Tab-separated table of C-alpha atoms in Angstrom:
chain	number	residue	atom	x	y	z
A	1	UNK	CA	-14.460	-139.868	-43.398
A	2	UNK	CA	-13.469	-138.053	-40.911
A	3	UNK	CA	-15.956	-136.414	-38.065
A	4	UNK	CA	-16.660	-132.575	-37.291
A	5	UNK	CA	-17.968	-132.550	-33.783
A	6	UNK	CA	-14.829	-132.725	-31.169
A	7	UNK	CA	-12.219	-131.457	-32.863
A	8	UNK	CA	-9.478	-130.821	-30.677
A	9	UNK	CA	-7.358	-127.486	-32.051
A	10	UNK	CA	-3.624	-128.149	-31.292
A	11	UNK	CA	-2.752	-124.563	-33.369
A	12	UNK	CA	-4.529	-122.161	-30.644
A	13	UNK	CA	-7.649	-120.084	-31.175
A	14	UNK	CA	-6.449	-117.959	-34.192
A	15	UNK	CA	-6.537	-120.353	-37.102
A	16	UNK	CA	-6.778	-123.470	-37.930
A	17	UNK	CA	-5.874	-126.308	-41.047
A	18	UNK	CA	-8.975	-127.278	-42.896
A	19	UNK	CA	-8.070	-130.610	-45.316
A	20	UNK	CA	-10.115	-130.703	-48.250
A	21	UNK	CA	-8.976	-133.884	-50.197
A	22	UNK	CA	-6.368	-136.888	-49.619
A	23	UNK	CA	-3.957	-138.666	-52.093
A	24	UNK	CA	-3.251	-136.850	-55.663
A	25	UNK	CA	-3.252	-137.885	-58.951
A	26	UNK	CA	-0.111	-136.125	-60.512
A	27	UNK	CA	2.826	-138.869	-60.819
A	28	UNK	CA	5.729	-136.515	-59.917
A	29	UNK	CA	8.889	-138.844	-60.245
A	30	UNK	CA	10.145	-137.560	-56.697
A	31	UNK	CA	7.055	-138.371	-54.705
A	32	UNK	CA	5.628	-141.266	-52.946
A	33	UNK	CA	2.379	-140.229	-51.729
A	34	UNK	CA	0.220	-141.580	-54.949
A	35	UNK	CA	2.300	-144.718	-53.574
A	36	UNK	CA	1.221	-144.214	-49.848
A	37	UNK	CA	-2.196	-142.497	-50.148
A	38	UNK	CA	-3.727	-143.572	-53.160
A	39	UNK	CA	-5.081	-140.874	-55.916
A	40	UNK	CA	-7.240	-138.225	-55.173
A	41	UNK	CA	-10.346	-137.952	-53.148
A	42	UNK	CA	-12.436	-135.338	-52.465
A	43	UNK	CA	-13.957	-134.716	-49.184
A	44	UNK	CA	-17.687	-133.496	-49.742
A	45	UNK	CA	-18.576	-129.730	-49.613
A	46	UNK	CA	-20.884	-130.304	-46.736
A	47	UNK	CA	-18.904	-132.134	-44.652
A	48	UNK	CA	-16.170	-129.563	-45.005
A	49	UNK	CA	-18.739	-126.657	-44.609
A	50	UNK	CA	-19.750	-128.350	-41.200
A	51	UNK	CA	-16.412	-128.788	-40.126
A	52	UNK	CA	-15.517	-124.941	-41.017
A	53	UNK	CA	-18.342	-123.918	-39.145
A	54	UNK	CA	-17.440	-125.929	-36.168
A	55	UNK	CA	-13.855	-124.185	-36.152
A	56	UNK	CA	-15.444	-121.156	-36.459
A	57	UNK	CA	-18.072	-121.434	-33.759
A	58	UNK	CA	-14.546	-122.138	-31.269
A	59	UNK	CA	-12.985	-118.527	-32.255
A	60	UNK	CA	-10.948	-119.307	-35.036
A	61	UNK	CA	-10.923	-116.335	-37.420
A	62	UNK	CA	-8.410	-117.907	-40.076
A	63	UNK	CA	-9.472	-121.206	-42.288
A	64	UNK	CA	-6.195	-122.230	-44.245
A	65	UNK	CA	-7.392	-124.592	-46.881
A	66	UNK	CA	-4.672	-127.711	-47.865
A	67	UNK	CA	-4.968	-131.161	-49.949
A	68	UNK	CA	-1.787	-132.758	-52.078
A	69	UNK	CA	-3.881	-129.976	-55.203
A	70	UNK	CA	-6.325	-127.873	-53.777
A	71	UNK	CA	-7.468	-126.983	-57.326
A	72	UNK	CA	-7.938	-130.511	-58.106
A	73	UNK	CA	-11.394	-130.458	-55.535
A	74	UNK	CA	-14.314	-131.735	-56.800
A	75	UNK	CA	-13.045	-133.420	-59.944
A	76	UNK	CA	-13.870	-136.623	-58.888
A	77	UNK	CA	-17.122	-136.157	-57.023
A	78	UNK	CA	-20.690	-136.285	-58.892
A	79	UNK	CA	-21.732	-133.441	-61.163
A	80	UNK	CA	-17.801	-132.559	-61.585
A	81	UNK	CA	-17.743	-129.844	-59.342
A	82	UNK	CA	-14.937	-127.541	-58.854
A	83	UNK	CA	-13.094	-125.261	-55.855
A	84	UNK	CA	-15.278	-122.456	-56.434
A	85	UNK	CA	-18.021	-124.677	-55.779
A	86	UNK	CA	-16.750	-125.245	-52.292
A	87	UNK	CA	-15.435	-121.788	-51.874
A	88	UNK	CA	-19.482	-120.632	-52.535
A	89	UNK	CA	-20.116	-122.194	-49.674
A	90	UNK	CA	-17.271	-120.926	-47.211
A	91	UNK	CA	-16.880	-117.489	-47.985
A	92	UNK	CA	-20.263	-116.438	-46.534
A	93	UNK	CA	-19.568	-118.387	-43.022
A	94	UNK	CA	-19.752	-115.870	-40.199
A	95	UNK	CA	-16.656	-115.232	-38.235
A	96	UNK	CA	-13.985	-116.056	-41.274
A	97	UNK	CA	-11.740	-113.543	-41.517
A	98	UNK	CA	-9.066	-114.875	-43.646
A	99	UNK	CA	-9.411	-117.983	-46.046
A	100	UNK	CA	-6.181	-119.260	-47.459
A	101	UNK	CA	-5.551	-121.643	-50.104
A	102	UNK	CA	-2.284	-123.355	-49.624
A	103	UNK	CA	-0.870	-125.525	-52.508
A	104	UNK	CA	-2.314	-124.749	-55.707
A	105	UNK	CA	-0.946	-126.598	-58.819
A	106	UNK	CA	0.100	-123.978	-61.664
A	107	UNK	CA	-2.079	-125.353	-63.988
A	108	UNK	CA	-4.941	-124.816	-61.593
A	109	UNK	CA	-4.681	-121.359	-61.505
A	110	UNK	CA	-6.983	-120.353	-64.627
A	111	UNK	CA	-7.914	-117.018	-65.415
A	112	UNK	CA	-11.800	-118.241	-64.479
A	113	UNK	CA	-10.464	-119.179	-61.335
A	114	UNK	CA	-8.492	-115.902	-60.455
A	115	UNK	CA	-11.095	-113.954	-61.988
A	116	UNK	CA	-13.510	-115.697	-59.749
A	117	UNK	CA	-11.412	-115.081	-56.576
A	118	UNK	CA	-10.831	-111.009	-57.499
A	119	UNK	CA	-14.556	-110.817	-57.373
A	120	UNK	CA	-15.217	-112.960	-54.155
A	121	UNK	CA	-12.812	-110.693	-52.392
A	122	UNK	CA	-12.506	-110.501	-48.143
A	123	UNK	CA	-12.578	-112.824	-46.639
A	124	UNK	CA	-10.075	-114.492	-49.206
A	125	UNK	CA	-6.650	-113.228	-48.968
A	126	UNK	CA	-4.569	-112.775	-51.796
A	127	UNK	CA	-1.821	-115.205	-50.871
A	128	UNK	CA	-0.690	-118.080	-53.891
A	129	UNK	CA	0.883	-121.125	-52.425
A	130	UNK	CA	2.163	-122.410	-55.589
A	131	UNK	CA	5.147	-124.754	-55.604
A	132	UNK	CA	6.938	-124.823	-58.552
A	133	UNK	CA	9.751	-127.090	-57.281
A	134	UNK	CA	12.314	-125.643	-60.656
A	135	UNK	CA	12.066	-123.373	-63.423
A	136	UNK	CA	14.305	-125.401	-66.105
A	137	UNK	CA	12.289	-127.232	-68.755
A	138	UNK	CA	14.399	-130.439	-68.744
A	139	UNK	CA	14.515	-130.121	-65.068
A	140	UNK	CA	10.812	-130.020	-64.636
A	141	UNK	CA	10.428	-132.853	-67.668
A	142	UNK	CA	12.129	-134.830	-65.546
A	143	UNK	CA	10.205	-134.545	-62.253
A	144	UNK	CA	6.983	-135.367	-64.492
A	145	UNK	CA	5.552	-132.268	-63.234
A	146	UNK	CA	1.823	-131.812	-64.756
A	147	UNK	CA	2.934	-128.551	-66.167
A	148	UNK	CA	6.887	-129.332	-67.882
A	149	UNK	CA	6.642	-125.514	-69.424
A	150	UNK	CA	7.502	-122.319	-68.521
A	151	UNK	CA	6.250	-122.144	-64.585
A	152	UNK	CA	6.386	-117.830	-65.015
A	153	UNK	CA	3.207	-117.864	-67.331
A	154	UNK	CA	1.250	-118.977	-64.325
A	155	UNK	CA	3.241	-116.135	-61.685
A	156	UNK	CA	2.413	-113.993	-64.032
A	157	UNK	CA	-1.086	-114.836	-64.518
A	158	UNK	CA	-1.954	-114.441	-61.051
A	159	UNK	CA	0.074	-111.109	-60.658
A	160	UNK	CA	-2.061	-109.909	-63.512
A	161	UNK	CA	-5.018	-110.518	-61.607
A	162	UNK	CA	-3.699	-109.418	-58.104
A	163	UNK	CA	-0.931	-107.410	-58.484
A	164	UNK	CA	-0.633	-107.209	-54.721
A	165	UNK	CA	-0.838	-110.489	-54.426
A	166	UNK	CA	1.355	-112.381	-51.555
A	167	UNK	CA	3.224	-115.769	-53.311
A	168	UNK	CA	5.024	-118.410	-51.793
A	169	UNK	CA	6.712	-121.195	-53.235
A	170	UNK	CA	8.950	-124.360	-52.792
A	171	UNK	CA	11.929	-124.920	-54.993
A	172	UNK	CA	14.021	-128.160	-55.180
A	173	UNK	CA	17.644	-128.257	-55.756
A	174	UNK	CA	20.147	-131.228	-56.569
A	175	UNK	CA	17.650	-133.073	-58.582
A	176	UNK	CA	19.673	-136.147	-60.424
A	177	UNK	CA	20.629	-135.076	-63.448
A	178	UNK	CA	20.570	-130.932	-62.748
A	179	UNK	CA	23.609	-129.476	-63.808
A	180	UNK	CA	25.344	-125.858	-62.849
A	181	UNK	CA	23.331	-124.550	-66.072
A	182	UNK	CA	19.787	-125.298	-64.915
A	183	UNK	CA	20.942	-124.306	-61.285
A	184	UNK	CA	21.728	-120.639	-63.048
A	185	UNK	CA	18.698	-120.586	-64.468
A	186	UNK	CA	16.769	-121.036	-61.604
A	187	UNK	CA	18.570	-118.549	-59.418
A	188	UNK	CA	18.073	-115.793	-61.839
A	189	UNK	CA	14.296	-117.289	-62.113
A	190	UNK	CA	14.118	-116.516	-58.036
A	191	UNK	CA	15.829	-113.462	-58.467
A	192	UNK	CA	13.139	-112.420	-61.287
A	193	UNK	CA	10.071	-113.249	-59.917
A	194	UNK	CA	10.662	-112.217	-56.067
A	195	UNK	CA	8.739	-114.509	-54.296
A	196	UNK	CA	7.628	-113.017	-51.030
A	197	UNK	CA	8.234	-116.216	-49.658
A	198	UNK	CA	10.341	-118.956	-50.506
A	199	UNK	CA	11.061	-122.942	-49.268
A	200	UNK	CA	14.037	-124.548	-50.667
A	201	UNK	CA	14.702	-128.040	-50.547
A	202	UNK	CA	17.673	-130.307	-51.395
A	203	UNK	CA	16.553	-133.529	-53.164
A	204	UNK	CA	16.516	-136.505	-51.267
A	205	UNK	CA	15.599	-140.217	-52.642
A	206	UNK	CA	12.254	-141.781	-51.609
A	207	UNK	CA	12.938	-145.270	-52.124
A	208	UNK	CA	10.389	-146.925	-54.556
A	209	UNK	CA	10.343	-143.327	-56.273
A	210	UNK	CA	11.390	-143.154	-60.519
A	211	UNK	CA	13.691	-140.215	-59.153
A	212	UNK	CA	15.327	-142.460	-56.767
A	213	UNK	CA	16.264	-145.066	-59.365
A	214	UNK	CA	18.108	-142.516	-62.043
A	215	UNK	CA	21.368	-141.759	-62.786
A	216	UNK	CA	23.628	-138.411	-62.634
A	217	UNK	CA	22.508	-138.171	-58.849
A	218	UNK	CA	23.670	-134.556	-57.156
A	219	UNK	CA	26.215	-134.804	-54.345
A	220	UNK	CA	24.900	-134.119	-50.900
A	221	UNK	CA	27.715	-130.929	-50.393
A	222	UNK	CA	26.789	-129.588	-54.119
A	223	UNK	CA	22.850	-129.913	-52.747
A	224	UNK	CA	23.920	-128.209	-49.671
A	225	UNK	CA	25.963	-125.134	-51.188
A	226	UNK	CA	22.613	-124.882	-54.102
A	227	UNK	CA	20.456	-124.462	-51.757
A	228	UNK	CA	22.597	-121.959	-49.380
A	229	UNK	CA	22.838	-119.904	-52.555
A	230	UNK	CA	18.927	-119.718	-53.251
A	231	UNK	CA	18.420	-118.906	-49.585
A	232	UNK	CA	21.060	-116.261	-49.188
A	233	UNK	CA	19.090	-114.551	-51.998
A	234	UNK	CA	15.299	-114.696	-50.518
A	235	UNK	CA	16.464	-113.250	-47.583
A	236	UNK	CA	17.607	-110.186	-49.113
A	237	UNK	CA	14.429	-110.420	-51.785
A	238	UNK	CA	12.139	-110.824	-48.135
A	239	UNK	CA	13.497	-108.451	-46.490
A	240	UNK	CA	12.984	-105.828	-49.628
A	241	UNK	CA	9.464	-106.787	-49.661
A	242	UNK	CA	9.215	-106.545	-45.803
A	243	UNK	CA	10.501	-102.573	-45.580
A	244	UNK	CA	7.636	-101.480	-47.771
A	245	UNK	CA	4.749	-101.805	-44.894
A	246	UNK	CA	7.482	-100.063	-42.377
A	247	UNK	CA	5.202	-97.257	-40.779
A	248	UNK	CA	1.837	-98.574	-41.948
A	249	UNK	CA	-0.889	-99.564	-39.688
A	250	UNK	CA	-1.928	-103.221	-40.467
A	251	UNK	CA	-4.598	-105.755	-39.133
A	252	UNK	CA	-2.522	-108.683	-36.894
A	253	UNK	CA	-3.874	-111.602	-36.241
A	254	UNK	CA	-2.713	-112.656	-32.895
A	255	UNK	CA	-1.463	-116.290	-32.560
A	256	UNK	CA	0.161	-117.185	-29.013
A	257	UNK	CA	2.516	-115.707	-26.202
A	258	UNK	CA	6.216	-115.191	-26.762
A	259	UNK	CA	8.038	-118.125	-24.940
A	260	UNK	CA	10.504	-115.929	-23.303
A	261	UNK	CA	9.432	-111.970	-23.542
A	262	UNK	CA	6.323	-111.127	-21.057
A	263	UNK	CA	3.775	-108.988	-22.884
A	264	UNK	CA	4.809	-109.518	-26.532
A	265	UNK	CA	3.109	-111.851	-28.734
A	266	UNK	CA	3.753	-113.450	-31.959
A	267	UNK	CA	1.018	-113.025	-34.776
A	268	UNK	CA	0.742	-112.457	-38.627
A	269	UNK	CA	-0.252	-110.162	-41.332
A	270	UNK	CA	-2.475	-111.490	-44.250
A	271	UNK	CA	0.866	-112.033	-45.853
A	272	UNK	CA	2.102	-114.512	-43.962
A	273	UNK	CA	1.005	-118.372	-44.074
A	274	UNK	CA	1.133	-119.854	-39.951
A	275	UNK	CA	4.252	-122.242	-39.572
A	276	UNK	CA	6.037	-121.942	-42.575
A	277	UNK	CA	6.646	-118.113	-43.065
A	278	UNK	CA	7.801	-115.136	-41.162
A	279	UNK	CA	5.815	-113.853	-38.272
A	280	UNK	CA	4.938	-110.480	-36.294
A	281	UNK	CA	6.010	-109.971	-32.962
A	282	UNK	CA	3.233	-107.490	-31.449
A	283	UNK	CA	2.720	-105.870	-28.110
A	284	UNK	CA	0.200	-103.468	-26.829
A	285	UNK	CA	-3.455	-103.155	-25.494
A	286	UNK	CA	-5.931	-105.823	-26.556
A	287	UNK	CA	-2.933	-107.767	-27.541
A	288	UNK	CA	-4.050	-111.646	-26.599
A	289	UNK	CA	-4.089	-114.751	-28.642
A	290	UNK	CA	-7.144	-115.018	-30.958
A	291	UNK	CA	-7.584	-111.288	-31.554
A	292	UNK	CA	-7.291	-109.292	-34.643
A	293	UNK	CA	-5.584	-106.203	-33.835
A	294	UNK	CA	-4.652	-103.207	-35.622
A	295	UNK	CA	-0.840	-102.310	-35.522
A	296	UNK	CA	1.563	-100.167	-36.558
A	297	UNK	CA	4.484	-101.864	-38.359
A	298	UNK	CA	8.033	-99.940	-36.278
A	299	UNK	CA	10.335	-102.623	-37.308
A	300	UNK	CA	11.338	-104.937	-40.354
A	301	UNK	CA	13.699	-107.667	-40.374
A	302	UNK	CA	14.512	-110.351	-42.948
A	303	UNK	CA	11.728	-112.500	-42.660
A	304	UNK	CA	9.944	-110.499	-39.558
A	305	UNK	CA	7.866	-107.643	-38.255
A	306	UNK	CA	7.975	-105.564	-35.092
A	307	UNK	CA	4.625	-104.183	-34.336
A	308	UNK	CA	2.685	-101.753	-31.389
A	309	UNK	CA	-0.997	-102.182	-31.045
C-alpha cells in the first residue's frame, strides 16, 4: 500500500491525481491491464482520506479522483461499500475546491449515484469522464465492453441529472472487424451527443490481447483518416461549446507560468480536466500558480480560453 506522508507533487501546487483502486475486473478484448495488474483492488477510505488531506494541507485546491473504474470502489472491500462511501468522507475536507471523478464506467453511473452527487454539490464539479470507446452494438459486443447496449442511455442519464454538466470521452476507431457502416454511426453518434471533450484513438494490438488475435483487422491509413474525421468534428463541436462563456466572469484555477510569454499563465475552468483537455491562458493581478482567480473570459478558441483577472 502505498504511504501518505512525503509525497512529492510533480503537477505544481494547483491539483493533484488521487488513485483510488488498481487493476479492473472488466475483460475488454483490447486491454491488457487485467493481464498486467491483476483485478480490482480497492485502496481503503482512510488511507485515501489521509492522503487527500496531506495534498491538501500542501495548497492543492483540486483532488482529481482516477482507478481503471472509479465506480467500481469499494466492491471488494468488507461491508460492500460503494464511491459515495468514500466521497462522504472527502467532500467535507477543508481546502477542496474541486473534486473530479475521472473514468467512470457507464454502467456505474446510476440514477442513485447522480442523484447522490446533485445533492452533494461544491466541491464536486459536474464533469463525467466516461469513455465509451464506440457507439455501434456489434462494435462494442466485440470489445466485451460491460455495457454492449446503447452507450446514449447513460449520456443521457447524467444530462438529465446535470444538464450543465461538462463530459468527456474516449472513442476508438479501426477496431478489427469495424466497417464504414459502424464508422457512420459513430460519427453521427459524436455529432449527436456533443461531447465537450473528446479523445480519439486508433486501435492498436496489445499482444496477448483477444482483439489482437482476430480477423478483419483495420488498415493503419483507414485508422488514420477515421480518426482525422472524428477530430475535425470535435473541434468545431469544442469550439461551439467554448463561445458560450465568451464575456462571462469565471473562477480559474491557476496551474503554472507560460514557458515563453512573461506574465501570462496557463490555468483551467471547472470544465476542463488538467493534461488531457483545453486550458486557459490568464493574466492579471493575483495571477500566480496555485490561486483561484476570478476572470473574465475575452477570447475563445477551439479547444482554449483567453482570460484577464
Amino acid at each position: 500500500e502505498p504511504t501518505v506522508p512525503g509525497r512529492i507533487l510533480s503537477t505544481g501546487p494547483s491539483y493533484a491525481w488521487l488513485k483510488i483502486s488498481d487493476g479492473c475486473r472488466h475483460a475488454c478484448s483490447f486491454c491488457a491491464i487485467p493481464n498486467i495488474r491483476g483485478g480490482h483492488r480497492s485502496h481503503c477510505k482512510d488511507m485515501i482520506v489521509r492522503e487527500a488531506r496531506a495534498l491538501l494541507d500542501q495548497g492543492v485546491k483540486e483532488l482529481n479522483l482516477v482507478a481503471q473504474d472509479l465506480t467500481e470502489w469499494g466492491c471488494d472491500l468488507d461491508g460492500k461499500q460503494d464511491l459515495r462511501t468514500l466521497l462522504d468522507g472527502l467532500l467535507p475536507l477543508q481546502g477542496l475546491e474541486r473534486l473530479r471523478l475521472m473514468y467512470l464506467y457507464p454502467a456505474g453511473m446510476t440514477h442513485e449515484m447522480l442523484k447522490y452527487l446533485r445533492e452533494a454539490g461544491k466541491p464536486f464539479v459536474p464533469y463525467f469522464d466516461v469513455p465509451v470507446q464506440h457507439s455501434h452494438p456489434d462494435v462494442l459486443s466485440r470489445m466485451g465492453r460491460p455495457f454492449a447496449r446503447n452507450p446514449r442511455e447513460a449520456i443521457d442519464r447524467i444530462r438529465n441529472v446535470f444538464p450543465e454538466a461538462a463530459l468527456r470521452t474516449s472513442i476508438m476507431v479501426g477496431f478489427p472487424g469495424e466497417t464504414e457502416e459502424h464508422f457512420e454511426h459513430l460519427r453521427e453518434f459524436i455529432e449527436e451527443v456533443r461531447f465537450q471533450h473528446l479523445g480519439v484513438f486508433a486501435y492498436r494490438a496489445e499482444e496477448g490481447t483477444p482483439a489482437a488475435a482476430m480477423p478483419d483487422q483495420v488498415e493503419d491509413r483507414v485508422k488514420e483518416w477515421r480518426r482525422d474525421l472524428l477530430m475535425e468534428a470535435q473541434a468545431d463541436i469544442s469550439a461551439e461549446w467554448l463561445s458560450r462563456f465568451e464575456g462571462d466572469r469565471l473562477p480559474i484555477l491557476v496551474d503554472a507560468p507560460h514557458p515563453e510569454w512573461p506574465g501570462l499563465h496557463t490555468g483551467r475552468a471547472w470544465f476542463q480536466a488538467p493534461e488531457i483537455d483545453g486550458m486557459v491562458y490568464i493574466s492579471g493581478p493575483g495571477v500566480e500558480p496555485g490561486a483561484l482567480v476570478d476572470a473574465d473570459i475575452v477570447e475563445c478558441r477551439d479547444y482554449d480560453l483567453v482570460a484577464l483577472a
